[in-house]
mmCIF file of N, CA, C and O in Angstrom:
data_model
loop_
_atom_site.group_PDB
_atom_site.id
_atom_site.type_symbol
_atom_site.label_atom_id
_atom_site.label_comp_id
_atom_site.label_asym_id
_atom_site.label_seq_id
_atom_site.Cartn_x
_atom_site.Cartn_y
_atom_site.Cartn_z
ATOM 1 N N MET Z 12 5.092 -14.891 -28.150
ATOM 2 C CA MET Z 12 4.634 -15.039 -26.789
ATOM 3 C C MET Z 12 5.812 -14.946 -25.836
ATOM 4 O O MET Z 12 6.898 -15.351 -26.164
ATOM 5 N N ASN Z 13 5.541 -14.437 -24.663
ATOM 6 C CA ASN Z 13 6.581 -14.184 -23.685
ATOM 7 C C ASN Z 13 6.466 -15.180 -22.535
ATOM 8 O O ASN Z 13 5.509 -15.163 -21.802
ATOM 9 N N ALA Z 14 7.444 -16.026 -22.383
ATOM 10 C CA ALA Z 14 7.437 -17.026 -21.309
ATOM 11 C C ALA Z 14 8.257 -16.560 -20.118
ATOM 12 O O ALA Z 14 8.626 -17.356 -19.271
ATOM 13 N N GLU Z 15 8.564 -15.272 -20.056
ATOM 14 C CA GLU Z 15 9.392 -14.721 -18.994
ATOM 15 C C GLU Z 15 8.705 -14.848 -17.632
ATOM 16 O O GLU Z 15 7.504 -14.645 -17.505
ATOM 17 N N ALA Z 16 9.488 -15.172 -16.624
ATOM 18 C CA ALA Z 16 8.966 -15.313 -15.267
ATOM 19 C C ALA Z 16 8.930 -13.965 -14.559
ATOM 20 O O ALA Z 16 9.634 -13.023 -14.942
ATOM 21 N N PHE Z 17 8.118 -13.877 -13.532
ATOM 22 C CA PHE Z 17 8.110 -12.697 -12.670
ATOM 23 C C PHE Z 17 9.479 -12.593 -11.991
ATOM 24 O O PHE Z 17 10.167 -13.604 -11.820
ATOM 25 N N SER Z 18 9.870 -11.397 -11.580
ATOM 26 C CA SER Z 18 11.170 -11.223 -10.928
ATOM 27 C C SER Z 18 11.244 -11.995 -9.618
ATOM 28 O O SER Z 18 12.314 -12.435 -9.207
ATOM 29 N N SER Z 19 10.125 -12.159 -8.950
ATOM 30 C CA SER Z 19 10.053 -13.028 -7.775
ATOM 31 C C SER Z 19 8.660 -13.646 -7.750
ATOM 32 O O SER Z 19 7.691 -13.023 -8.167
ATOM 33 N N PRO Z 20 8.562 -14.881 -7.279
ATOM 34 C CA PRO Z 20 7.257 -15.546 -7.280
ATOM 35 C C PRO Z 20 6.274 -14.871 -6.329
ATOM 36 O O PRO Z 20 6.667 -14.238 -5.349
ATOM 37 N N ILE Z 21 4.999 -15.016 -6.643
ATOM 38 C CA ILE Z 21 3.917 -14.485 -5.815
ATOM 39 C C ILE Z 21 3.220 -15.691 -5.208
ATOM 40 O O ILE Z 21 2.929 -16.667 -5.902
ATOM 41 N N PHE Z 22 2.975 -15.640 -3.913
ATOM 42 C CA PHE Z 22 2.312 -16.742 -3.232
ATOM 43 C C PHE Z 22 0.901 -16.321 -2.851
ATOM 44 O O PHE Z 22 0.708 -15.254 -2.261
ATOM 45 N N VAL Z 23 -0.063 -17.153 -3.211
ATOM 46 C CA VAL Z 23 -1.464 -16.860 -2.911
ATOM 47 C C VAL Z 23 -2.098 -18.037 -2.193
ATOM 48 O O VAL Z 23 -1.737 -19.191 -2.407
ATOM 49 N N LYS Z 24 -3.048 -17.714 -1.342
ATOM 50 C CA LYS Z 24 -3.787 -18.737 -0.614
ATOM 51 C C LYS Z 24 -4.879 -19.272 -1.527
ATOM 52 O O LYS Z 24 -5.733 -18.539 -1.995
ATOM 53 N N ARG Z 25 -4.816 -20.543 -1.817
ATOM 54 C CA ARG Z 25 -5.795 -21.178 -2.694
ATOM 55 C C ARG Z 25 -6.954 -21.765 -1.892
ATOM 56 O O ARG Z 25 -8.073 -21.819 -2.349
ATOM 57 N N ALA Z 26 -6.686 -22.227 -0.707
ATOM 58 C CA ALA Z 26 -7.679 -22.768 0.215
ATOM 59 C C ALA Z 26 -7.108 -22.601 1.622
ATOM 60 O O ALA Z 26 -6.011 -22.068 1.781
ATOM 61 N N SER Z 27 -7.823 -23.071 2.612
ATOM 62 C CA SER Z 27 -7.395 -22.860 4.001
ATOM 63 C C SER Z 27 -5.938 -23.227 4.249
ATOM 64 O O SER Z 27 -5.217 -22.501 4.904
ATOM 65 N N TYR Z 28 -5.509 -24.369 3.720
ATOM 66 C CA TYR Z 28 -4.153 -24.829 3.993
ATOM 67 C C TYR Z 28 -3.334 -25.035 2.728
ATOM 68 O O TYR Z 28 -2.345 -25.753 2.748
ATOM 69 N N ILE Z 29 -3.734 -24.411 1.653
ATOM 70 C CA ILE Z 29 -3.019 -24.580 0.390
ATOM 71 C C ILE Z 29 -2.518 -23.228 -0.098
ATOM 72 O O ILE Z 29 -3.294 -22.290 -0.268
ATOM 73 N N VAL Z 30 -1.210 -23.128 -0.314
ATOM 74 C CA VAL Z 30 -0.591 -21.930 -0.858
ATOM 75 C C VAL Z 30 -0.035 -22.289 -2.227
ATOM 76 O O VAL Z 30 0.627 -23.311 -2.386
ATOM 77 N N GLN Z 31 -0.335 -21.457 -3.211
ATOM 78 C CA GLN Z 31 0.116 -21.708 -4.574
ATOM 79 C C GLN Z 31 1.132 -20.652 -4.987
ATOM 80 O O GLN Z 31 0.965 -19.471 -4.697
ATOM 81 N N GLU Z 32 2.169 -21.090 -5.669
ATOM 82 C CA GLU Z 32 3.189 -20.196 -6.193
ATOM 83 C C GLU Z 32 2.791 -19.772 -7.605
ATOM 84 O O GLU Z 32 2.496 -20.610 -8.454
ATOM 85 N N ILE Z 33 2.797 -18.471 -7.838
ATOM 86 C CA ILE Z 33 2.536 -17.910 -9.162
ATOM 87 C C ILE Z 33 3.855 -17.298 -9.621
ATOM 88 O O ILE Z 33 4.319 -16.305 -9.058
ATOM 89 N N ALA Z 34 4.484 -17.917 -10.620
ATOM 90 C CA ALA Z 34 5.834 -17.525 -11.015
ATOM 91 C C ALA Z 34 5.907 -16.798 -12.349
ATOM 92 O O ALA Z 34 6.970 -16.302 -12.716
ATOM 93 N N SER Z 35 4.790 -16.725 -13.085
ATOM 94 C CA SER Z 35 4.832 -16.141 -14.424
ATOM 95 C C SER Z 35 3.436 -15.675 -14.828
ATOM 96 O O SER Z 35 2.446 -16.044 -14.196
ATOM 97 N N PRO Z 36 3.359 -14.889 -15.896
ATOM 98 C CA PRO Z 36 2.037 -14.501 -16.402
ATOM 99 C C PRO Z 36 1.174 -15.717 -16.746
ATOM 100 O O PRO Z 36 -0.026 -15.718 -16.494
ATOM 101 N N ALA Z 37 1.777 -16.774 -17.277
ATOM 102 C CA ALA Z 37 1.007 -17.979 -17.617
ATOM 103 C C ALA Z 37 0.393 -18.605 -16.363
ATOM 104 O O ALA Z 37 -0.776 -19.016 -16.380
ATOM 105 N N ASP Z 38 1.168 -18.672 -15.277
ATOM 106 C CA ASP Z 38 0.637 -19.190 -14.008
ATOM 107 C C ASP Z 38 -0.527 -18.331 -13.528
ATOM 108 O O ASP Z 38 -1.545 -18.842 -13.064
ATOM 109 N N ALA Z 39 -0.355 -17.014 -13.627
ATOM 110 C CA ALA Z 39 -1.390 -16.084 -13.169
ATOM 111 C C ALA Z 39 -2.659 -16.229 -14.005
ATOM 112 O O ALA Z 39 -3.769 -16.232 -13.468
ATOM 113 N N ILE Z 40 -2.506 -16.371 -15.313
ATOM 114 C CA ILE Z 40 -3.671 -16.541 -16.192
ATOM 115 C C ILE Z 40 -4.426 -17.809 -15.823
ATOM 116 O O ILE Z 40 -5.655 -17.815 -15.714
ATOM 117 N N GLU Z 41 -3.698 -18.887 -15.610
ATOM 118 C CA GLU Z 41 -4.327 -20.151 -15.226
ATOM 119 C C GLU Z 41 -5.104 -19.997 -13.919
ATOM 120 O O GLU Z 41 -6.243 -20.437 -13.793
ATOM 121 N N PHE Z 42 -4.472 -19.347 -12.936
ATOM 122 C CA PHE Z 42 -5.127 -19.122 -11.638
ATOM 123 C C PHE Z 42 -6.376 -18.264 -11.817
ATOM 124 O O PHE Z 42 -7.440 -18.582 -11.278
ATOM 125 N N LEU Z 43 -6.253 -17.179 -12.559
ATOM 126 C CA LEU Z 43 -7.379 -16.265 -12.739
ATOM 127 C C LEU Z 43 -8.524 -16.907 -13.512
ATOM 128 O O LEU Z 43 -9.698 -16.634 -13.231
ATOM 129 N N ASN Z 44 -8.213 -17.755 -14.471
ATOM 130 C CA ASN Z 44 -9.266 -18.434 -15.223
ATOM 131 C C ASN Z 44 -10.077 -19.385 -14.346
ATOM 132 O O ASN Z 44 -11.231 -19.678 -14.657
ATOM 133 N N GLU Z 45 -9.485 -19.856 -13.263
ATOM 134 C CA GLU Z 45 -10.183 -20.740 -12.330
ATOM 135 C C GLU Z 45 -10.930 -19.974 -11.239
ATOM 136 O O GLU Z 45 -11.661 -20.568 -10.452
ATOM 137 N N TRP Z 46 -10.757 -18.659 -11.196
ATOM 138 C CA TRP Z 46 -11.395 -17.842 -10.174
ATOM 139 C C TRP Z 46 -12.918 -17.877 -10.371
ATOM 140 O O TRP Z 46 -13.401 -17.786 -11.498
ATOM 141 N N PRO Z 47 -13.688 -18.003 -9.304
ATOM 142 C CA PRO Z 47 -15.153 -18.086 -9.433
ATOM 143 C C PRO Z 47 -15.747 -16.871 -10.164
ATOM 144 O O PRO Z 47 -15.397 -15.728 -9.859
ATOM 145 N N GLU Z 48 -16.618 -17.149 -11.100
ATOM 146 C CA GLU Z 48 -17.204 -16.075 -11.913
ATOM 147 C C GLU Z 48 -17.955 -15.057 -11.072
ATOM 148 O O GLU Z 48 -17.925 -13.860 -11.389
ATOM 149 N N ASP Z 49 -18.605 -15.485 -10.014
ATOM 150 C CA ASP Z 49 -19.373 -14.558 -9.189
ATOM 151 C C ASP Z 49 -18.491 -13.655 -8.326
ATOM 152 O O ASP Z 49 -18.990 -12.728 -7.691
ATOM 153 N N ARG Z 50 -17.176 -13.898 -8.317
ATOM 154 C CA ARG Z 50 -16.245 -13.067 -7.536
ATOM 155 C C ARG Z 50 -15.354 -12.205 -8.431
ATOM 156 O O ARG Z 50 -14.444 -11.542 -7.949
ATOM 157 N N ARG Z 51 -15.617 -12.218 -9.720
ATOM 158 C CA ARG Z 51 -14.819 -11.430 -10.659
ATOM 159 C C ARG Z 51 -15.316 -9.991 -10.677
ATOM 160 O O ARG Z 51 -16.508 -9.739 -10.729
ATOM 161 N N ASP Z 52 -14.355 -9.060 -10.621
ATOM 162 C CA ASP Z 52 -14.691 -7.642 -10.636
ATOM 163 C C ASP Z 52 -13.684 -6.892 -11.494
ATOM 164 O O ASP Z 52 -12.919 -7.506 -12.245
ATOM 165 N N LEU Z 53 -13.661 -5.587 -11.392
ATOM 166 C CA LEU Z 53 -12.764 -4.774 -12.206
ATOM 167 C C LEU Z 53 -11.293 -5.076 -11.906
ATOM 168 O O LEU Z 53 -10.467 -5.117 -12.820
ATOM 169 N N THR Z 54 -10.962 -5.302 -10.652
ATOM 170 C CA THR Z 54 -9.580 -5.639 -10.280
ATOM 171 C C THR Z 54 -9.170 -6.964 -10.925
ATOM 172 O O THR Z 54 -8.063 -7.098 -11.437
ATOM 173 N N TYR Z 55 -10.071 -7.923 -10.916
ATOM 174 C CA TYR Z 55 -9.831 -9.206 -11.574
ATOM 175 C C TYR Z 55 -9.596 -8.992 -13.065
ATOM 176 O O TYR Z 55 -8.637 -9.519 -13.636
ATOM 177 N N GLU Z 56 -10.481 -8.248 -13.718
ATOM 178 C CA GLU Z 56 -10.376 -8.011 -15.161
ATOM 179 C C GLU Z 56 -9.061 -7.313 -15.512
ATOM 180 O O GLU Z 56 -8.419 -7.646 -16.507
ATOM 181 N N THR Z 57 -8.664 -6.349 -14.691
ATOM 182 C CA THR Z 57 -7.415 -5.623 -14.917
ATOM 183 C C THR Z 57 -6.218 -6.565 -14.809
ATOM 184 O O THR Z 57 -5.308 -6.530 -15.645
ATOM 185 N N ALA Z 58 -6.210 -7.409 -13.782
ATOM 186 C CA ALA Z 58 -5.105 -8.363 -13.593
ATOM 187 C C ALA Z 58 -5.046 -9.356 -14.748
ATOM 188 O O ALA Z 58 -3.966 -9.629 -15.285
ATOM 189 N N LEU Z 59 -6.190 -9.881 -15.154
ATOM 190 C CA LEU Z 59 -6.222 -10.842 -16.251
ATOM 191 C C LEU Z 59 -5.735 -10.204 -17.550
ATOM 192 O O LEU Z 59 -4.920 -10.781 -18.268
ATOM 193 N N ARG Z 60 -6.207 -9.007 -17.830
ATOM 194 C CA ARG Z 60 -5.789 -8.317 -19.061
ATOM 195 C C ARG Z 60 -4.288 -8.054 -19.050
ATOM 196 O O ARG Z 60 -3.595 -8.278 -20.051
ATOM 197 N N ALA Z 61 -3.758 -7.609 -17.903
ATOM 198 C CA ALA Z 61 -2.321 -7.323 -17.798
ATOM 199 C C ALA Z 61 -1.495 -8.594 -17.989
ATOM 200 O O ALA Z 61 -0.476 -8.580 -18.691
ATOM 201 N N CYS Z 62 -1.937 -9.677 -17.399
ATOM 202 C CA CYS Z 62 -1.192 -10.936 -17.531
ATOM 203 C C CYS Z 62 -1.234 -11.456 -18.962
ATOM 204 O O CYS Z 62 -0.218 -11.932 -19.483
ATOM 205 N N CYS Z 63 -2.384 -11.341 -19.617
ATOM 206 C CA CYS Z 63 -2.495 -11.764 -21.020
ATOM 207 C C CYS Z 63 -1.619 -10.888 -21.915
ATOM 208 O O CYS Z 63 -0.926 -11.395 -22.814
ATOM 209 N N ASP Z 64 -1.623 -9.583 -21.666
ATOM 210 C CA ASP Z 64 -0.794 -8.675 -22.460
ATOM 211 C C ASP Z 64 0.695 -8.934 -22.249
ATOM 212 O O ASP Z 64 1.484 -8.885 -23.191
ATOM 213 N N ALA Z 65 1.091 -9.233 -20.997
ATOM 214 C CA ALA Z 65 2.496 -9.541 -20.722
ATOM 215 C C ALA Z 65 2.888 -10.862 -21.371
ATOM 216 O O ALA Z 65 3.977 -10.984 -21.936
ATOM 217 N N TYR Z 66 2.016 -11.841 -21.320
ATOM 218 C CA TYR Z 66 2.278 -13.137 -21.932
ATOM 219 C C TYR Z 66 2.479 -12.989 -23.433
ATOM 220 O O TYR Z 66 3.337 -13.643 -24.027
ATOM 221 N N ALA Z 67 1.721 -12.083 -24.044
ATOM 222 C CA ALA Z 67 1.827 -11.838 -25.480
ATOM 223 C C ALA Z 67 2.994 -10.910 -25.824
ATOM 224 O O ALA Z 67 3.290 -10.694 -26.995
ATOM 225 N N GLY Z 68 3.651 -10.363 -24.806
ATOM 226 C CA GLY Z 68 4.800 -9.499 -25.034
ATOM 227 C C GLY Z 68 4.448 -8.050 -25.302
ATOM 228 O O GLY Z 68 5.290 -7.273 -25.742
ATOM 229 N N HIS Z 69 3.200 -7.647 -25.004
ATOM 230 C CA HIS Z 69 2.762 -6.279 -25.277
ATOM 231 C C HIS Z 69 3.087 -5.297 -24.150
ATOM 232 O O HIS Z 69 3.172 -4.090 -24.389
ATOM 233 N N ILE Z 70 3.231 -5.805 -22.929
ATOM 234 C CA ILE Z 70 3.590 -4.954 -21.795
ATOM 235 C C ILE Z 70 4.661 -5.676 -20.983
ATOM 236 O O ILE Z 70 4.830 -6.892 -21.105
ATOM 237 N N PRO Z 71 5.389 -4.943 -20.128
ATOM 238 C CA PRO Z 71 6.420 -5.587 -19.306
ATOM 239 C C PRO Z 71 5.819 -6.595 -18.320
ATOM 240 O O PRO Z 71 4.710 -6.404 -17.810
ATOM 241 N N VAL Z 72 6.564 -7.647 -18.065
ATOM 242 C CA VAL Z 72 6.132 -8.674 -17.124
ATOM 243 C C VAL Z 72 5.933 -8.073 -15.731
ATOM 244 O O VAL Z 72 5.027 -8.479 -14.994
ATOM 245 N N GLY Z 73 6.736 -7.093 -15.382
ATOM 246 C CA GLY Z 73 6.604 -6.435 -14.076
ATOM 247 C C GLY Z 73 5.246 -5.778 -13.892
ATOM 248 O O GLY Z 73 4.705 -5.751 -12.782
ATOM 249 N N ALA Z 74 4.678 -5.241 -14.953
ATOM 250 C CA ALA Z 74 3.352 -4.624 -14.874
ATOM 251 C C ALA Z 74 2.291 -5.680 -14.568
ATOM 252 O O ALA Z 74 1.366 -5.444 -13.780
ATOM 253 N N ALA Z 75 2.431 -6.847 -15.167
ATOM 254 C CA ALA Z 75 1.493 -7.945 -14.902
ATOM 255 C C ALA Z 75 1.635 -8.427 -13.462
ATOM 256 O O ALA Z 75 0.637 -8.699 -12.788
ATOM 257 N N SER Z 76 2.865 -8.528 -13.000
ATOM 258 C CA SER Z 76 3.117 -8.930 -11.625
ATOM 259 C C SER Z 76 2.444 -7.962 -10.653
ATOM 260 O O SER Z 76 1.745 -8.381 -9.722
ATOM 261 N N ASN Z 77 2.613 -6.671 -10.893
ATOM 262 C CA ASN Z 77 1.999 -5.660 -10.028
ATOM 263 C C ASN Z 77 0.481 -5.749 -10.062
ATOM 264 O O ASN Z 77 -0.185 -5.608 -9.028
ATOM 265 N N ALA Z 78 -0.090 -5.959 -11.242
ATOM 266 C CA ALA Z 78 -1.544 -6.077 -11.363
ATOM 267 C C ALA Z 78 -2.058 -7.305 -10.619
ATOM 268 O O ALA Z 78 -3.083 -7.252 -9.932
ATOM 269 N N PHE Z 79 -1.330 -8.428 -10.733
ATOM 270 C CA PHE Z 79 -1.755 -9.642 -10.035
ATOM 271 C C PHE Z 79 -1.639 -9.468 -8.523
ATOM 272 O O PHE Z 79 -2.525 -9.900 -7.773
ATOM 273 N N ILE Z 80 -0.577 -8.826 -8.066
ATOM 274 C CA ILE Z 80 -0.423 -8.558 -6.626
ATOM 275 C C ILE Z 80 -1.571 -7.683 -6.131
ATOM 276 O O ILE Z 80 -2.135 -7.924 -5.063
ATOM 277 N N GLY Z 81 -1.931 -6.668 -6.911
ATOM 278 C CA GLY Z 81 -3.060 -5.807 -6.538
ATOM 279 C C GLY Z 81 -4.346 -6.599 -6.401
ATOM 280 O O GLY Z 81 -5.123 -6.411 -5.453
ATOM 281 N N PHE Z 82 -4.580 -7.501 -7.346
ATOM 282 C CA PHE Z 82 -5.759 -8.361 -7.282
ATOM 283 C C PHE Z 82 -5.715 -9.237 -6.024
ATOM 284 O O PHE Z 82 -6.694 -9.331 -5.284
ATOM 285 N N ALA Z 83 -4.576 -9.876 -5.784
ATOM 286 C CA ALA Z 83 -4.443 -10.778 -4.636
ATOM 287 C C ALA Z 83 -4.639 -10.038 -3.311
ATOM 288 O O ALA Z 83 -5.268 -10.572 -2.387
ATOM 289 N N LYS Z 84 -4.144 -8.824 -3.225
ATOM 290 C CA LYS Z 84 -4.355 -8.022 -2.009
ATOM 291 C C LYS Z 84 -5.832 -7.685 -1.844
ATOM 292 O O LYS Z 84 -6.379 -7.772 -0.751
ATOM 293 N N ARG Z 85 -6.464 -7.298 -2.944
ATOM 294 C CA ARG Z 85 -7.880 -6.880 -2.901
ATOM 295 C C ARG Z 85 -8.780 -8.005 -2.415
ATOM 296 O O ARG Z 85 -9.725 -7.762 -1.670
ATOM 297 N N VAL Z 86 -8.490 -9.234 -2.834
ATOM 298 C CA VAL Z 86 -9.336 -10.362 -2.431
ATOM 299 C C VAL Z 86 -8.765 -11.112 -1.220
ATOM 300 O O VAL Z 86 -9.260 -12.175 -0.859
ATOM 301 N N ALA Z 87 -7.725 -10.547 -0.619
ATOM 302 C CA ALA Z 87 -7.127 -11.057 0.626
ATOM 303 C C ALA Z 87 -6.619 -12.497 0.507
ATOM 304 O O ALA Z 87 -6.842 -13.321 1.391
ATOM 305 N N ILE Z 88 -5.907 -12.781 -0.592
ATOM 306 C CA ILE Z 88 -5.309 -14.114 -0.747
ATOM 307 C C ILE Z 88 -3.792 -14.050 -0.853
ATOM 308 O O ILE Z 88 -3.137 -15.079 -0.988
ATOM 309 N N LEU Z 89 -3.220 -12.842 -0.794
ATOM 310 C CA LEU Z 89 -1.770 -12.696 -0.921
ATOM 311 C C LEU Z 89 -1.095 -13.217 0.340
ATOM 312 O O LEU Z 89 -1.463 -12.856 1.449
ATOM 313 N N GLU Z 90 -0.111 -14.080 0.155
ATOM 314 C CA GLU Z 90 0.649 -14.647 1.267
ATOM 315 C C GLU Z 90 2.026 -14.003 1.325
ATOM 316 O O GLU Z 90 2.620 -13.699 0.290
ATOM 317 N N ASP Z 91 2.539 -13.847 2.522
ATOM 318 C CA ASP Z 91 3.881 -13.325 2.722
ATOM 319 C C ASP Z 91 4.886 -14.357 2.202
ATOM 320 O O ASP Z 91 4.834 -15.527 2.612
ATOM 321 N N PRO Z 92 5.788 -13.957 1.295
ATOM 322 C CA PRO Z 92 6.748 -14.925 0.742
ATOM 323 C C PRO Z 92 7.601 -15.618 1.793
ATOM 324 O O PRO Z 92 7.892 -16.809 1.666
ATOM 325 N N SER Z 93 7.980 -14.915 2.846
ATOM 326 C CA SER Z 93 8.850 -15.543 3.849
ATOM 327 C C SER Z 93 8.123 -16.661 4.585
ATOM 328 O O SER Z 93 8.708 -17.709 4.868
ATOM 329 N N SER Z 94 6.847 -16.507 4.878
ATOM 330 C CA SER Z 94 6.124 -17.582 5.557
ATOM 331 C C SER Z 94 5.837 -18.730 4.594
ATOM 332 O O SER Z 94 5.862 -19.894 4.981
ATOM 333 N N ALA Z 95 5.573 -18.423 3.330
ATOM 334 C CA ALA Z 95 5.349 -19.487 2.339
ATOM 335 C C ALA Z 95 6.625 -20.285 2.117
ATOM 336 O O ALA Z 95 6.589 -21.513 1.992
ATOM 337 N N MET Z 96 7.762 -19.619 2.088
ATOM 338 C CA MET Z 96 9.038 -20.307 1.865
ATOM 339 C C MET Z 96 9.373 -21.226 3.030
ATOM 340 O O MET Z 96 9.996 -22.262 2.840
ATOM 341 N N GLN Z 97 8.969 -20.879 4.247
ATOM 342 C CA GLN Z 97 9.213 -21.753 5.392
ATOM 343 C C GLN Z 97 8.496 -23.079 5.205
ATOM 344 O O GLN Z 97 9.031 -24.134 5.529
ATOM 345 N N TRP Z 98 7.279 -23.044 4.653
ATOM 346 C CA TRP Z 98 6.534 -24.275 4.395
ATOM 347 C C TRP Z 98 7.244 -25.108 3.345
ATOM 348 O O TRP Z 98 7.357 -26.314 3.467
ATOM 349 N N LEU Z 99 7.726 -24.447 2.298
ATOM 350 C CA LEU Z 99 8.417 -25.170 1.244
ATOM 351 C C LEU Z 99 9.709 -25.788 1.757
ATOM 352 O O LEU Z 99 10.043 -26.912 1.434
ATOM 353 N N ALA Z 100 10.442 -25.041 2.577
ATOM 354 C CA ALA Z 100 11.712 -25.528 3.107
ATOM 355 C C ALA Z 100 11.495 -26.665 4.098
ATOM 356 O O ALA Z 100 12.343 -27.543 4.236
ATOM 357 N N ALA Z 101 10.347 -26.691 4.760
ATOM 358 C CA ALA Z 101 10.079 -27.716 5.764
ATOM 359 C C ALA Z 101 9.645 -29.043 5.147
ATOM 360 O O ALA Z 101 9.666 -30.064 5.815
ATOM 361 N N CYS Z 102 9.252 -29.032 3.891
ATOM 362 C CA CYS Z 102 8.809 -30.263 3.233
ATOM 363 C C CYS Z 102 9.998 -31.194 3.030
ATOM 364 O O CYS Z 102 11.055 -30.778 2.591
ATOM 365 N N LYS Z 103 9.808 -32.438 3.348
ATOM 366 C CA LYS Z 103 10.858 -33.439 3.152
ATOM 367 C C LYS Z 103 10.689 -34.062 1.783
ATOM 368 O O LYS Z 103 9.585 -34.394 1.375
ATOM 369 N N ALA Z 104 11.795 -34.235 1.104
ATOM 370 C CA ALA Z 104 11.751 -34.878 -0.215
ATOM 371 C C ALA Z 104 11.519 -36.365 -0.012
ATOM 372 O O ALA Z 104 12.025 -36.974 0.932
ATOM 373 N N GLY Z 105 10.754 -36.947 -0.892
ATOM 374 C CA GLY Z 105 10.491 -38.376 -0.806
ATOM 375 C C GLY Z 105 9.995 -38.877 -2.134
ATOM 376 O O GLY Z 105 9.809 -38.124 -3.084
ATOM 377 N N SER Z 106 9.757 -40.146 -2.198
ATOM 378 C CA SER Z 106 9.320 -40.748 -3.449
ATOM 379 C C SER Z 106 7.835 -40.571 -3.674
ATOM 380 O O SER Z 106 7.349 -40.792 -4.773
ATOM 381 N N GLY Z 107 7.085 -40.199 -2.643
ATOM 382 C CA GLY Z 107 5.646 -40.075 -2.766
ATOM 383 C C GLY Z 107 4.919 -41.390 -2.571
ATOM 384 O O GLY Z 107 3.711 -41.468 -2.646
ATOM 385 N N LYS Z 108 5.682 -42.435 -2.327
ATOM 386 C CA LYS Z 108 5.085 -43.761 -2.130
ATOM 387 C C LYS Z 108 4.775 -43.982 -0.667
ATOM 388 O O LYS Z 108 5.460 -43.485 0.214
ATOM 389 N N VAL Z 109 3.754 -44.761 -0.421
ATOM 390 C CA VAL Z 109 3.378 -45.114 0.939
ATOM 391 C C VAL Z 109 4.382 -46.134 1.452
ATOM 392 O O VAL Z 109 4.692 -47.119 0.783
ATOM 393 N N GLN Z 110 4.904 -45.850 2.631
ATOM 394 C CA GLN Z 110 5.868 -46.763 3.250
ATOM 395 C C GLN Z 110 5.102 -47.847 4.001
ATOM 396 O O GLN Z 110 4.193 -47.569 4.752
ATOM 397 N N ALA Z 111 5.493 -49.085 3.816
ATOM 398 C CA ALA Z 111 4.826 -50.195 4.491
ATOM 399 C C ALA Z 111 5.553 -50.574 5.757
ATOM 400 O O ALA Z 111 6.662 -50.356 5.981
#
């Protein structure tokens, strides 16, 4: 199995205000498996197959990345990396605990 990461992460809109980073074929497979069944089409199937094949080491990881990007563009969830990175950079590190 191939645990290799994509050459650069792909950012997709998961909900109105949630952006998810997809950094590897495994991340993409997980995302695609959660995709609603009634919205799955040929582009979805192609992306899933490419990511599974890349994860298994049968095709280059770059091919899976391209297939996933094509899927994300088709369903209009692809986010611009520069705008997604601004959100990540703006987050303040903290303990996650509620301050009293």
